[in-house]
mmCIF file of C-alpha atoms in Angstrom:
data_model
loop_
_atom_site.group_PDB
_atom_site.id
_atom_site.type_symbol
_atom_site.label_atom_id
_atom_site.label_comp_id
_atom_site.label_asym_id
_atom_site.label_seq_id
_atom_site.Cartn_x
_atom_site.Cartn_y
_atom_site.Cartn_z
ATOM 1 C CA MET A 1 28.721 -24.908 69.502
ATOM 2 C CA ARG A 2 29.844 -21.554 70.656
ATOM 3 C CA ILE A 3 28.709 -18.360 68.718
ATOM 4 C CA SER A 4 30.880 -15.399 69.296
ATOM 5 C CA SER A 5 29.402 -11.849 69.548
ATOM 6 C CA LEU A 6 31.119 -10.901 66.295
ATOM 7 C CA GLN A 7 29.379 -13.945 64.442
ATOM 8 C CA PHE A 8 26.146 -13.097 65.915
ATOM 9 C CA SER A 9 26.311 -9.428 64.960
ATOM 10 C CA ASN A 10 27.249 -10.363 61.301
ATOM 11 C CA MET A 11 24.302 -12.824 61.091
ATOM 12 C CA MET A 12 21.838 -10.250 62.493
ATOM 13 C CA LEU A 13 23.117 -7.526 60.191
ATOM 14 C CA GLN A 14 22.860 -9.827 57.104
ATOM 15 C CA ASN A 15 19.290 -10.643 57.989
ATOM 16 C CA MET A 16 18.369 -7.043 58.440
ATOM 17 C CA GLN A 17 20.015 -6.008 55.254
ATOM 18 C CA ARG A 18 18.183 -8.802 53.378
ATOM 19 C CA ASN A 19 14.831 -7.764 54.994
ATOM 20 C CA THR A 20 15.564 -4.057 54.198
ATOM 21 C CA SER A 21 16.274 -4.979 50.616
ATOM 22 C CA GLN A 22 13.124 -6.914 50.214
ATOM 23 C CA LEU A 23 11.265 -4.160 51.749
ATOM 24 C CA ALA A 24 12.778 -1.599 49.316
ATOM 25 C CA VAL A 25 11.780 -3.779 46.344
ATOM 26 C CA THR A 26 8.105 -4.050 47.567
ATOM 27 C CA SER A 27 7.974 -0.224 48.179
ATOM 28 C CA ASN A 28 9.340 0.467 44.690
ATOM 29 C CA GLN A 29 6.785 -1.906 43.220
ATOM 30 C CA LEU A 30 4.023 -0.060 44.963
ATOM 31 C CA GLY A 31 5.475 3.243 43.732
ATOM 32 C CA THR A 32 5.617 2.102 40.037
ATOM 33 C CA GLY A 33 2.725 -0.360 40.000
ATOM 34 C CA LYS A 34 5.010 -2.887 38.310
ATOM 35 C CA LYS A 35 6.132 -6.236 39.589
ATOM 36 C CA LEU A 36 9.439 -6.134 37.738
ATOM 37 C CA SER A 37 11.851 -3.306 38.550
ATOM 38 C CA VAL A 38 14.908 -4.959 36.983
ATOM 39 C CA PRO A 39 15.071 -8.018 34.801
ATOM 40 C CA SER A 40 16.737 -10.040 37.616
ATOM 41 C CA ASP A 41 13.486 -9.767 39.662
ATOM 42 C CA ASP A 42 12.070 -12.485 37.170
ATOM 43 C CA PRO A 43 14.317 -13.307 34.254
ATOM 44 C CA ILE A 44 11.835 -15.570 32.529
ATOM 45 C CA SER A 45 9.057 -13.015 32.677
ATOM 46 C CA ALA A 46 11.558 -10.316 31.564
ATOM 47 C CA VAL A 47 12.253 -12.277 28.466
ATOM 48 C CA LYS A 48 8.534 -12.837 27.779
ATOM 49 C CA LEU A 49 8.009 -9.036 28.274
ATOM 50 C CA LEU A 50 10.674 -8.224 25.843
ATOM 51 C CA HIS A 51 9.158 -10.445 23.181
ATOM 52 C CA ILE A 52 5.735 -8.861 23.873
ATOM 53 C CA ASP A 53 7.058 -5.342 23.576
ATOM 54 C CA GLN A 54 8.652 -6.148 20.296
ATOM 55 C CA GLU A 55 5.388 -7.678 18.938
ATOM 56 C CA LEU A 56 3.430 -4.539 20.205
ATOM 57 C CA ALA A 57 5.997 -2.231 18.451
ATOM 58 C CA ALA A 58 5.452 -4.077 15.221
ATOM 59 C CA ILE A 59 1.584 -3.927 15.579
ATOM 60 C CA ASN A 60 1.908 -0.216 16.095
ATOM 61 C CA GLN A 61 4.032 0.073 12.975
ATOM 62 C CA TYR A 62 1.485 -1.917 10.940
ATOM 63 C CA LYS A 63 -1.360 0.189 12.293
ATOM 64 C CA GLY A 64 0.423 3.339 11.237
ATOM 65 C CA ASN A 65 0.988 1.772 7.808
ATOM 66 C CA ILE A 66 -2.679 1.144 7.524
ATOM 67 C CA ASN A 67 -3.805 4.624 8.481
ATOM 68 C CA SER A 68 -1.281 6.034 5.979
ATOM 69 C CA LEU A 69 -2.592 3.725 3.306
ATOM 70 C CA LYS A 70 -6.082 4.522 3.961
ATOM 71 C CA ARG A 71 -5.445 8.212 3.553
ATOM 72 C CA GLY A 72 -3.574 7.654 0.359
ATOM 73 C CA LEU A 73 -6.098 5.321 -1.222
ATOM 74 C CA SER A 74 -9.005 7.553 -0.169
ATOM 75 C CA GLU A 75 -7.151 10.454 -1.872
ATOM 76 C CA GLU A 76 -6.689 8.374 -5.053
ATOM 77 C CA GLU A 77 -10.273 7.136 -4.908
ATOM 78 C CA THR A 78 -11.586 10.782 -4.860
ATOM 79 C CA ALA A 79 -9.393 11.578 -7.973
ATOM 80 C CA LEU A 80 -10.605 8.497 -9.798
ATOM 81 C CA ASN A 81 -14.263 9.401 -9.000
ATOM 82 C CA SER A 82 -13.649 12.762 -10.549
ATOM 83 C CA MET A 83 -12.010 11.158 -13.577
ATOM 84 C CA ASN A 84 -15.016 8.931 -14.064
ATOM 85 C CA ASN A 85 -17.353 12.016 -13.978
ATOM 86 C CA ILE A 86 -15.293 13.731 -16.544
ATOM 87 C CA LEU A 87 -15.124 10.793 -18.848
ATOM 88 C CA GLN A 88 -18.823 10.316 -18.596
ATOM 89 C CA ARG A 89 -19.360 13.945 -19.696
ATOM 90 C CA VAL A 90 -16.691 13.335 -22.451
ATOM 91 C CA ARG A 91 -18.747 10.435 -23.742
ATOM 92 C CA GLU A 92 -21.916 12.533 -23.719
ATOM 93 C CA ILE A 93 -20.051 15.099 -25.842
ATOM 94 C CA VAL A 94 -19.012 12.526 -28.370
ATOM 95 C CA VAL A 95 -22.567 11.056 -28.568
ATOM 96 C CA SER A 96 -23.834 14.587 -29.066
ATOM 97 C CA ALA A 97 -21.245 15.290 -31.823
ATOM 98 C CA GLY A 98 -23.005 12.442 -33.835
ATOM 99 C CA ASN A 99 -26.135 14.481 -34.087
ATOM 100 C CA SER A 100 -26.652 14.923 -37.855
ATOM 101 C CA THR A 101 -28.497 18.226 -37.403
ATOM 102 C CA TYR A 102 -25.443 19.863 -35.849
ATOM 103 C CA GLY A 103 -23.369 22.292 -37.975
ATOM 104 C CA ASP A 104 -19.857 23.400 -37.723
ATOM 105 C CA GLY A 105 -20.757 25.966 -34.893
ATOM 106 C CA GLU A 106 -22.276 23.451 -32.713
ATOM 107 C CA ARG A 107 -19.566 20.964 -33.195
ATOM 108 C CA THR A 108 -16.864 23.664 -32.428
ATOM 109 C CA ALA A 109 -18.641 24.473 -29.216
ATOM 110 C CA LEU A 110 -18.552 20.794 -28.160
ATOM 111 C CA ALA A 111 -14.851 20.764 -29.088
ATOM 112 C CA LEU A 112 -14.149 23.731 -26.806
ATOM 113 C CA GLU A 113 -16.013 22.008 -23.895
ATOM 114 C CA LEU A 114 -14.040 18.868 -24.760
ATOM 115 C CA ASP A 115 -10.822 20.776 -24.465
ATOM 116 C CA GLU A 116 -11.702 21.913 -20.948
ATOM 117 C CA GLN A 117 -12.690 18.422 -19.923
ATOM 118 C CA VAL A 118 -9.327 17.046 -21.150
ATOM 119 C CA LYS A 119 -7.482 19.734 -19.395
ATOM 120 C CA ALA A 120 -9.193 18.817 -16.024
ATOM 121 C CA LEU A 121 -8.632 15.123 -16.745
ATOM 122 C CA LYS A 122 -4.920 15.759 -17.361
ATOM 123 C CA GLY A 123 -4.787 17.721 -14.080
ATOM 124 C CA LEU A 124 -6.209 14.755 -12.215
ATOM 125 C CA ALA A 125 -3.805 12.290 -13.819
ATOM 126 C CA ASN A 126 -0.916 14.636 -12.565
ATOM 127 C CA TYR A 127 -2.477 15.002 -9.139
ATOM 128 C CA GLN A 128 0.137 15.764 -6.453
ATOM 129 C CA GLN A 129 -0.152 15.169 -2.867
ATOM 130 C CA ALA A 130 0.587 17.901 -0.164
ATOM 131 C CA ASP A 131 4.165 16.579 -0.045
ATOM 132 C CA GLY A 132 4.601 17.113 -3.766
ATOM 133 C CA GLN A 133 4.473 13.404 -4.835
ATOM 134 C CA TYR A 134 2.503 12.412 -7.909
ATOM 135 C CA ILE A 135 0.130 9.509 -6.886
ATOM 136 C CA PHE A 136 -0.058 7.967 -10.481
ATOM 137 C CA SER A 137 3.752 7.874 -11.162
ATOM 138 C CA GLY A 138 4.521 4.488 -9.554
ATOM 139 C CA THR A 139 7.467 4.511 -7.308
ATOM 140 C CA ASP A 140 9.026 7.400 -9.257
ATOM 141 C CA ALA A 141 6.727 9.735 -7.324
ATOM 142 C CA LEU A 142 8.619 13.074 -8.058
ATOM 143 C CA THR A 143 8.084 12.714 -11.817
ATOM 144 C CA LYS A 144 5.072 13.993 -13.585
ATOM 145 C CA PRO A 145 3.236 11.012 -15.053
ATOM 146 C CA ILE A 146 1.540 12.660 -18.147
ATOM 147 C CA GLN A 147 3.989 14.462 -20.192
ATOM 148 C CA SER A 148 3.602 15.989 -23.624
ATOM 149 C CA SER A 149 5.985 14.547 -26.285
ATOM 150 C CA GLY A 150 5.480 16.455 -29.556
ATOM 151 C CA PRO A 151 2.378 14.857 -30.984
ATOM 152 C CA GLY A 152 0.920 12.747 -28.201
ATOM 153 C CA TYR A 153 1.940 11.944 -24.691
ATOM 154 C CA VAL A 154 4.296 9.737 -22.883
ATOM 155 C CA TYR A 155 4.240 8.282 -19.371
ATOM 156 C CA GLY A 156 6.972 9.742 -17.227
ATOM 157 C CA GLY A 157 6.824 7.478 -14.134
ATOM 158 C CA ASN A 158 7.518 3.830 -13.772
ATOM 159 C CA ASP A 159 5.376 0.626 -13.584
ATOM 160 C CA GLN A 160 6.273 -0.286 -10.074
ATOM 161 C CA GLN A 161 3.789 -0.094 -7.196
ATOM 162 C CA ARG A 162 4.694 0.950 -3.655
ATOM 163 C CA LEU A 163 3.898 -2.164 -1.465
ATOM 164 C CA ILE A 164 3.218 -1.589 2.210
ATOM 165 C CA ASN A 165 3.229 -4.205 4.843
ATOM 166 C CA ILE A 166 0.008 -4.320 6.719
ATOM 167 C CA ASN A 167 0.943 -7.332 8.847
ATOM 168 C CA SER A 168 3.905 -9.831 9.004
ATOM 169 C CA SER A 169 2.815 -11.728 5.831
ATOM 170 C CA THR A 170 0.709 -9.340 3.781
ATOM 171 C CA THR A 171 1.491 -6.343 1.564
ATOM 172 C CA VAL A 172 -0.967 -3.928 -0.078
ATOM 173 C CA SER A 173 -0.299 -1.686 -3.111
ATOM 174 C CA ALA A 174 -0.350 2.027 -2.173
ATOM 175 C CA ASN A 175 -0.719 3.383 -5.627
ATOM 176 C CA ASP A 176 -1.736 2.775 -9.291
ATOM 177 C CA THR A 177 -0.094 4.113 -12.367
ATOM 178 C CA ALA A 178 -1.347 6.486 -15.112
ATOM 179 C CA ARG A 179 -0.015 4.030 -17.644
ATOM 180 C CA ASP A 180 -2.608 1.583 -16.424
ATOM 181 C CA LEU A 181 -5.359 4.333 -16.555
ATOM 182 C CA PHE A 182 -4.679 6.265 -19.744
ATOM 183 C CA PHE A 183 -2.500 4.423 -22.096
ATOM 184 C CA ASN A 184 -3.110 1.526 -24.494
ATOM 185 C CA VAL A 185 -6.831 2.402 -24.759
ATOM 186 C CA SER A 186 -6.860 2.102 -28.576
ATOM 187 C CA LEU A 187 -4.676 1.153 -31.552
ATOM 188 C CA ALA A 188 -3.315 3.453 -34.204
ATOM 189 C CA SER A 189 -1.906 2.141 -37.533
ATOM 190 C CA THR A 190 1.330 4.278 -37.891
ATOM 191 C CA THR A 191 2.672 2.642 -41.038
ATOM 192 C CA ASN A 192 1.262 0.437 -43.612
ATOM 193 C CA SER A 193 2.270 -1.238 -46.770
ATOM 194 C CA GLY A 194 0.927 -4.149 -48.787
ATOM 195 C CA SER A 195 -2.325 -5.728 -49.880
ATOM 196 C CA VAL A 196 -4.400 -4.853 -46.829
ATOM 197 C CA ASN A 197 -5.234 -2.120 -44.250
ATOM 198 C CA MET A 198 -6.308 -2.380 -40.694
ATOM 199 C CA ASP A 199 -10.100 -1.842 -40.541
ATOM 200 C CA ARG A 200 -10.726 -1.944 -36.798
ATOM 201 C CA TYR A 201 -9.472 -3.430 -33.598
ATOM 202 C CA THR A 202 -10.539 -4.783 -30.340
ATOM 203 C CA LEU A 203 -8.542 -4.692 -27.143
ATOM 204 C CA SER A 204 -9.384 -7.853 -25.191
ATOM 205 C CA ASN A 205 -6.826 -7.555 -22.550
ATOM 206 C CA LEU A 206 -5.930 -3.931 -21.744
ATOM 207 C CA GLU A 207 -3.476 -4.643 -19.039
ATOM 208 C CA ASN A 208 -1.601 -7.164 -21.035
ATOM 209 C CA PHE A 209 -1.503 -5.120 -24.223
ATOM 210 C CA GLY A 210 -0.310 -2.083 -22.234
ATOM 211 C CA HIS A 211 3.126 -3.840 -21.834
ATOM 212 C CA TYR A 212 3.934 -3.035 -25.445
ATOM 213 C CA ALA A 213 5.176 0.229 -27.045
ATOM 214 C CA SER A 214 4.414 -1.069 -30.603
ATOM 215 C CA VAL A 215 3.342 -4.183 -32.451
ATOM 216 C CA THR A 216 4.460 -5.070 -35.964
ATOM 217 C CA LEU A 217 2.591 -7.433 -38.300
ATOM 218 C CA ASP A 218 4.734 -8.655 -41.169
ATOM 219 C CA TYR A 219 3.356 -11.194 -43.742
ATOM 220 C CA ASN A 220 5.788 -12.279 -46.580
ATOM 221 C CA GLY A 221 3.305 -14.255 -48.502
ATOM 222 C CA THR A 222 3.980 -17.470 -46.365
ATOM 223 C CA ASP A 223 4.843 -16.652 -42.904
ATOM 224 C CA LEU A 224 3.200 -14.127 -40.404
ATOM 225 C CA ASP A 225 5.684 -12.541 -37.929
ATOM 226 C CA VAL A 226 4.303 -10.552 -35.004
ATOM 227 C CA SER A 227 6.882 -8.424 -33.178
ATOM 228 C CA TYR A 228 6.041 -7.085 -29.691
ATOM 229 C CA THR A 229 8.254 -4.251 -28.591
ATOM 230 C CA ASP A 230 7.979 -3.385 -24.809
ATOM 231 C CA HIS A 231 8.550 0.039 -23.284
ATOM 232 C CA SER A 232 12.248 -0.830 -22.652
ATOM 233 C CA GLY A 233 12.916 -1.633 -26.273
ATOM 234 C CA ASN A 234 12.907 -5.449 -25.832
ATOM 235 C CA VAL A 235 11.438 -7.291 -28.793
ATOM 236 C CA THR A 236 9.525 -10.560 -28.756
ATOM 237 C CA LEU A 237 8.786 -12.408 -31.918
ATOM 238 C CA ASP A 238 5.938 -14.775 -32.600
ATOM 239 C CA THR A 239 6.041 -16.589 -35.989
ATOM 240 C CA THR A 240 3.087 -18.566 -37.602
ATOM 241 C CA SER A 241 4.540 -20.606 -40.331
ATOM 242 C CA PRO A 242 2.753 -21.174 -42.637
ATOM 243 C CA TRP A 243 0.016 -18.655 -41.978
ATOM 244 C CA THR A 244 -3.397 -19.126 -43.612
ATOM 245 C CA PRO A 245 -4.562 -15.697 -44.610
ATOM 246 C CA GLY A 246 -7.756 -14.339 -42.942
ATOM 247 C CA SER A 247 -9.374 -11.066 -42.137
ATOM 248 C CA THR A 248 -8.782 -11.435 -38.446
ATOM 249 C CA ILE A 249 -5.414 -11.563 -36.542
ATOM 250 C CA THR A 250 -5.368 -12.454 -32.883
ATOM 251 C CA LEU A 251 -2.620 -10.791 -30.844
ATOM 252 C CA ASN A 252 -1.561 -11.086 -27.270
ATOM 253 C CA GLY A 253 -4.154 -8.758 -25.864
ATOM 254 C CA ALA A 254 -5.837 -7.445 -29.010
ATOM 255 C CA THR A 255 -7.715 -8.584 -32.098
ATOM 256 C CA VAL A 256 -7.099 -6.790 -35.371
ATOM 257 C CA GLU A 257 -9.624 -6.785 -38.226
ATOM 258 C CA LEU A 258 -8.383 -6.238 -41.641
ATOM 259 C CA ASP A 259 -10.328 -4.619 -44.386
ATOM 260 C CA ALA A 260 -9.978 -7.771 -46.666
ATOM 261 C CA VAL A 261 -8.474 -11.155 -46.802
ATOM 262 C CA PRO A 262 -4.697 -10.652 -47.711
ATOM 263 C CA ALA A 263 -3.936 -11.474 -51.285
ATOM 264 C CA GLY A 264 -0.209 -10.999 -50.843
ATOM 265 C CA ALA A 265 2.464 -9.579 -48.427
ATOM 266 C CA PHE A 266 1.751 -6.684 -46.060
ATOM 267 C CA ASN A 267 3.361 -4.811 -43.148
ATOM 268 C CA ILE A 268 1.374 -2.979 -40.521
ATOM 269 C CA SER A 269 2.798 -1.262 -37.442
ATOM 270 C CA LEU A 270 0.446 -0.635 -34.619
ATOM 271 C CA THR A 271 0.992 1.695 -31.665
ATOM 272 C CA PRO A 272 -1.228 1.559 -28.544
ATOM 273 C CA GLU A 273 -2.784 5.181 -28.200
ATOM 274 C CA ASP A 274 -3.320 7.188 -25.040
ATOM 275 C CA THR A 275 -6.551 8.731 -23.907
ATOM 276 C CA PHE A 276 -5.318 12.338 -24.228
ATOM 277 C CA THR A 277 -4.077 11.978 -27.722
ATOM 278 C CA GLU A 278 -7.277 10.409 -28.801
ATOM 279 C CA LEU A 279 -9.435 13.235 -27.350
ATOM 280 C CA GLU A 280 -7.205 15.910 -28.692
ATOM 281 C CA GLN A 281 -7.469 14.334 -32.160
ATOM 282 C CA LEU A 282 -11.186 14.171 -31.758
ATOM 283 C CA SER A 283 -11.358 17.872 -30.682
ATOM 284 C CA ALA A 284 -9.380 18.883 -33.850
ATOM 285 C CA THR A 285 -11.652 16.796 -36.025
ATOM 286 C CA LEU A 286 -14.815 18.452 -34.460
ATOM 287 C CA LYS A 287 -13.262 21.898 -35.128
ATOM 288 C CA ALA A 288 -12.589 21.034 -38.810
ATOM 289 C CA PRO A 289 -15.398 21.932 -41.300
ATOM 290 C CA GLY A 290 -17.686 19.009 -41.909
ATOM 291 C CA GLY A 291 -16.720 17.181 -38.772
ATOM 292 C CA PRO A 292 -15.811 13.577 -38.242
ATOM 293 C CA SER A 293 -17.103 10.850 -40.571
ATOM 294 C CA GLU A 294 -17.398 8.431 -37.707
ATOM 295 C CA LEU A 295 -17.193 8.483 -33.951
ATOM 296 C CA ALA A 296 -17.021 4.765 -33.041
ATOM 297 C CA SER A 297 -13.370 4.562 -32.555
ATOM 298 C CA TRP A 298 -13.278 7.469 -30.115
ATOM 299 C CA LEU A 299 -16.231 5.982 -28.139
ATOM 300 C CA HIS A 300 -14.274 2.789 -28.044
ATOM 301 C CA ALA A 301 -11.217 4.620 -26.672
ATOM 302 C CA ILE A 302 -13.400 6.488 -24.067
ATOM 303 C CA ASP A 303 -15.152 3.244 -23.000
ATOM 304 C CA ASN A 304 -11.866 1.534 -22.637
ATOM 305 C CA THR A 305 -10.442 4.329 -20.300
ATOM 306 C CA MET A 306 -13.695 4.190 -18.200
ATOM 307 C CA ASP A 307 -13.238 0.434 -17.921
ATOM 308 C CA LYS A 308 -9.657 0.816 -16.757
ATOM 309 C CA VAL A 309 -10.714 3.490 -14.316
ATOM 310 C CA GLY A 310 -13.534 1.345 -12.952
ATOM 311 C CA LYS A 311 -11.130 -1.698 -12.509
ATOM 312 C CA VAL A 312 -8.714 0.419 -10.481
ATOM 313 C CA GLN A 313 -11.708 1.760 -8.338
ATOM 314 C CA THR A 314 -12.795 -1.820 -7.720
ATOM 315 C CA SER A 315 -9.164 -2.744 -6.797
ATOM 316 C CA ILE A 316 -9.033 0.135 -4.297
ATOM 317 C CA GLY A 317 -12.267 -1.086 -2.758
ATOM 318 C CA GLY A 318 -10.761 -4.511 -2.288
ATOM 319 C CA ARG A 319 -7.642 -3.075 -0.767
ATOM 320 C CA MET A 320 -9.603 -0.842 1.574
ATOM 321 C CA ASN A 321 -11.479 -4.012 2.807
ATOM 322 C CA ALA A 322 -8.271 -5.787 3.333
ATOM 323 C CA LEU A 323 -6.954 -2.765 5.453
ATOM 324 C CA ASP A 324 -10.132 -2.843 7.551
ATOM 325 C CA ASN A 325 -9.837 -6.643 8.147
ATOM 326 C CA SER A 326 -6.081 -6.442 8.990
ATOM 327 C CA SER A 327 -6.850 -3.416 11.319
ATOM 328 C CA ASP A 328 -9.397 -5.415 13.191
ATOM 329 C CA SER A 329 -7.050 -8.340 13.516
ATOM 330 C CA LEU A 330 -4.280 -6.155 14.746
ATOM 331 C CA GLU A 331 -6.520 -4.674 17.387
ATOM 332 C CA ASP A 332 -7.376 -8.185 18.672
ATOM 333 C CA LEU A 333 -3.596 -9.103 18.765
ATOM 334 C CA LYS A 334 -2.826 -5.842 20.514
ATOM 335 C CA LEU A 335 -5.489 -6.565 23.166
ATOM 336 C CA MET A 336 -4.258 -10.074 23.772
ATOM 337 C CA ASN A 337 -0.630 -8.857 24.098
ATOM 338 C CA ASP A 338 -1.837 -6.169 26.414
ATOM 339 C CA ILE A 339 -3.426 -8.617 28.710
ATOM 340 C CA LEU A 340 -0.424 -10.886 28.587
ATOM 341 C CA LYS A 341 1.901 -7.976 29.384
ATOM 342 C CA SER A 342 -0.355 -6.837 32.295
ATOM 343 C CA GLU A 343 -0.385 -10.315 33.777
ATOM 344 C CA LEU A 344 3.435 -10.450 33.724
ATOM 345 C CA GLU A 345 4.335 -6.909 34.926
ATOM 346 C CA ASP A 346 1.317 -5.292 36.613
ATOM 347 C CA LEU A 347 1.392 -5.409 40.352
ATOM 348 C CA ASP A 348 -1.294 -7.060 42.514
ATOM 349 C CA TYR A 349 -1.691 -4.181 45.048
ATOM 350 C CA VAL A 350 -3.599 -6.327 47.640
ATOM 351 C CA GLU A 351 -0.806 -8.988 47.690
ATOM 352 C CA ALA A 352 1.923 -6.320 47.598
ATOM 353 C CA ILE A 353 0.500 -4.304 50.573
ATOM 354 C CA SER A 354 0.146 -7.551 52.652
ATOM 355 C CA ARG A 355 3.719 -8.405 51.715
ATOM 356 C CA LEU A 356 4.955 -4.931 52.695
ATOM 357 C CA ASN A 357 3.203 -5.058 56.060
ATOM 358 C CA ARG A 358 4.714 -8.500 56.667
ATOM 359 C CA GLN A 359 8.205 -7.422 55.744
ATOM 360 C CA GLN A 360 7.949 -4.345 57.887
ATOM 361 C CA VAL A 361 6.980 -6.556 60.933
ATOM 362 C CA VAL A 362 9.853 -8.879 60.182
ATOM 363 C CA LEU A 363 12.253 -6.144 59.862
ATOM 364 C CA GLN A 364 11.104 -4.371 63.081
ATOM 365 C CA ALA A 365 11.258 -7.606 65.029
ATOM 366 C CA GLY A 366 14.794 -8.205 63.833
ATOM 367 C CA GLN A 367 15.831 -4.685 64.741
ATOM 368 C CA GLN A 368 14.250 -4.956 68.199
ATOM 369 C CA SER A 369 15.747 -8.431 68.841
ATOM 370 C CA TYR A 370 19.256 -7.296 67.824
ATOM 371 C CA SER A 371 19.029 -4.352 70.042
ATOM 372 C CA MET A 372 17.868 -6.394 73.046
ATOM 373 C CA ILE A 373 20.406 -9.168 72.496
ATOM 374 C CA GLN A 374 23.189 -6.760 72.032
ATOM 375 C CA GLY A 375 22.382 -5.217 75.387
ATOM 376 C CA LEU A 376 22.851 -8.487 77.181
ATOM 377 C CA THR A 377 26.060 -9.046 79.222
ATOM 378 C CA LEU A 378 27.208 -11.068 82.218
ATOM 379 C CA PHE A 379 27.870 -7.908 84.062
ATOM 380 C CA ASN A 380 24.184 -7.465 84.320
ATOM 381 C CA TYR A 381 23.916 -10.539 86.519
ATOM 382 C CA ILE A 382 26.873 -9.798 88.796
ATOM 383 C CA ARG A 383 25.658 -8.586 92.018
#
């Protein structure tokens, strides 16, 4: 088979171009330290790297969420610790007010200190972060949670918690609400008619009873109707028919003790009371001549509030542990993905330098061969 000079030249040029291209790729790899310059260098590895980069981006987002959560929960925990200290002092004031040797002057002094403690407690309940958001308002973070409403207080936020992803399958609550902390700590009998009165109460399930704005007990002599009205105005009716009269009525989250076994019909409307209203009523009672006749109900309200604060503190501790565990797991995942990514894209310099030298030799040999062969002609052999 004859090979023309043109065919030979094209073949040699193609080989030199291929060798030059391979040399350029290796030189670029040595310059960047990466095996892959473009996806076409290794399509399978390029797809794997894309998936790894996506997972690393998600891990970095989760780590950012965890760090943000830790800062927010630490801030909330500090506020709760201060609340607990205030409530402990308030309890000491109430116990001191029961001292039978105290006169009106001593009780008034205790009431004035109580006013300052309540003011500080209210300030913590309305605590704002640096960006102006209230940490105890649920997801309605721009609304003040504790708001005065004539006599008493209302909760201005909502009952939703901000849930933050800390990994692909786990969310952690970023906040708690002032309703959970300071409302439904006691019961007030707002209206009453009939044969009995409410003597005392026990809140056995604070969280559950806090769902109600009011509870009405209506006994017609045969049936007992208990109406639960939630904060949205929805009413749930429980009827016991017939009801055997007794001095104790068990509600969904509370137990009410009557002052006697009902001899006939009665109607009692109960309203869950908030901590601030209770303490302001106590202050007014302490300032009045003669002082309060009993302090048990206020101690009960304070103890309930401290119990609620303690439960939230415990919850925050559990959430912080979950954040630490998730952070450790994410670090392990990141390390594993970094190793896999390095194996796929990082250059083996020893192998690459050897390949570069080999490619340079091949290219130079091709160039020299082409130059020498191009110079050959029959005229060199004609004498």
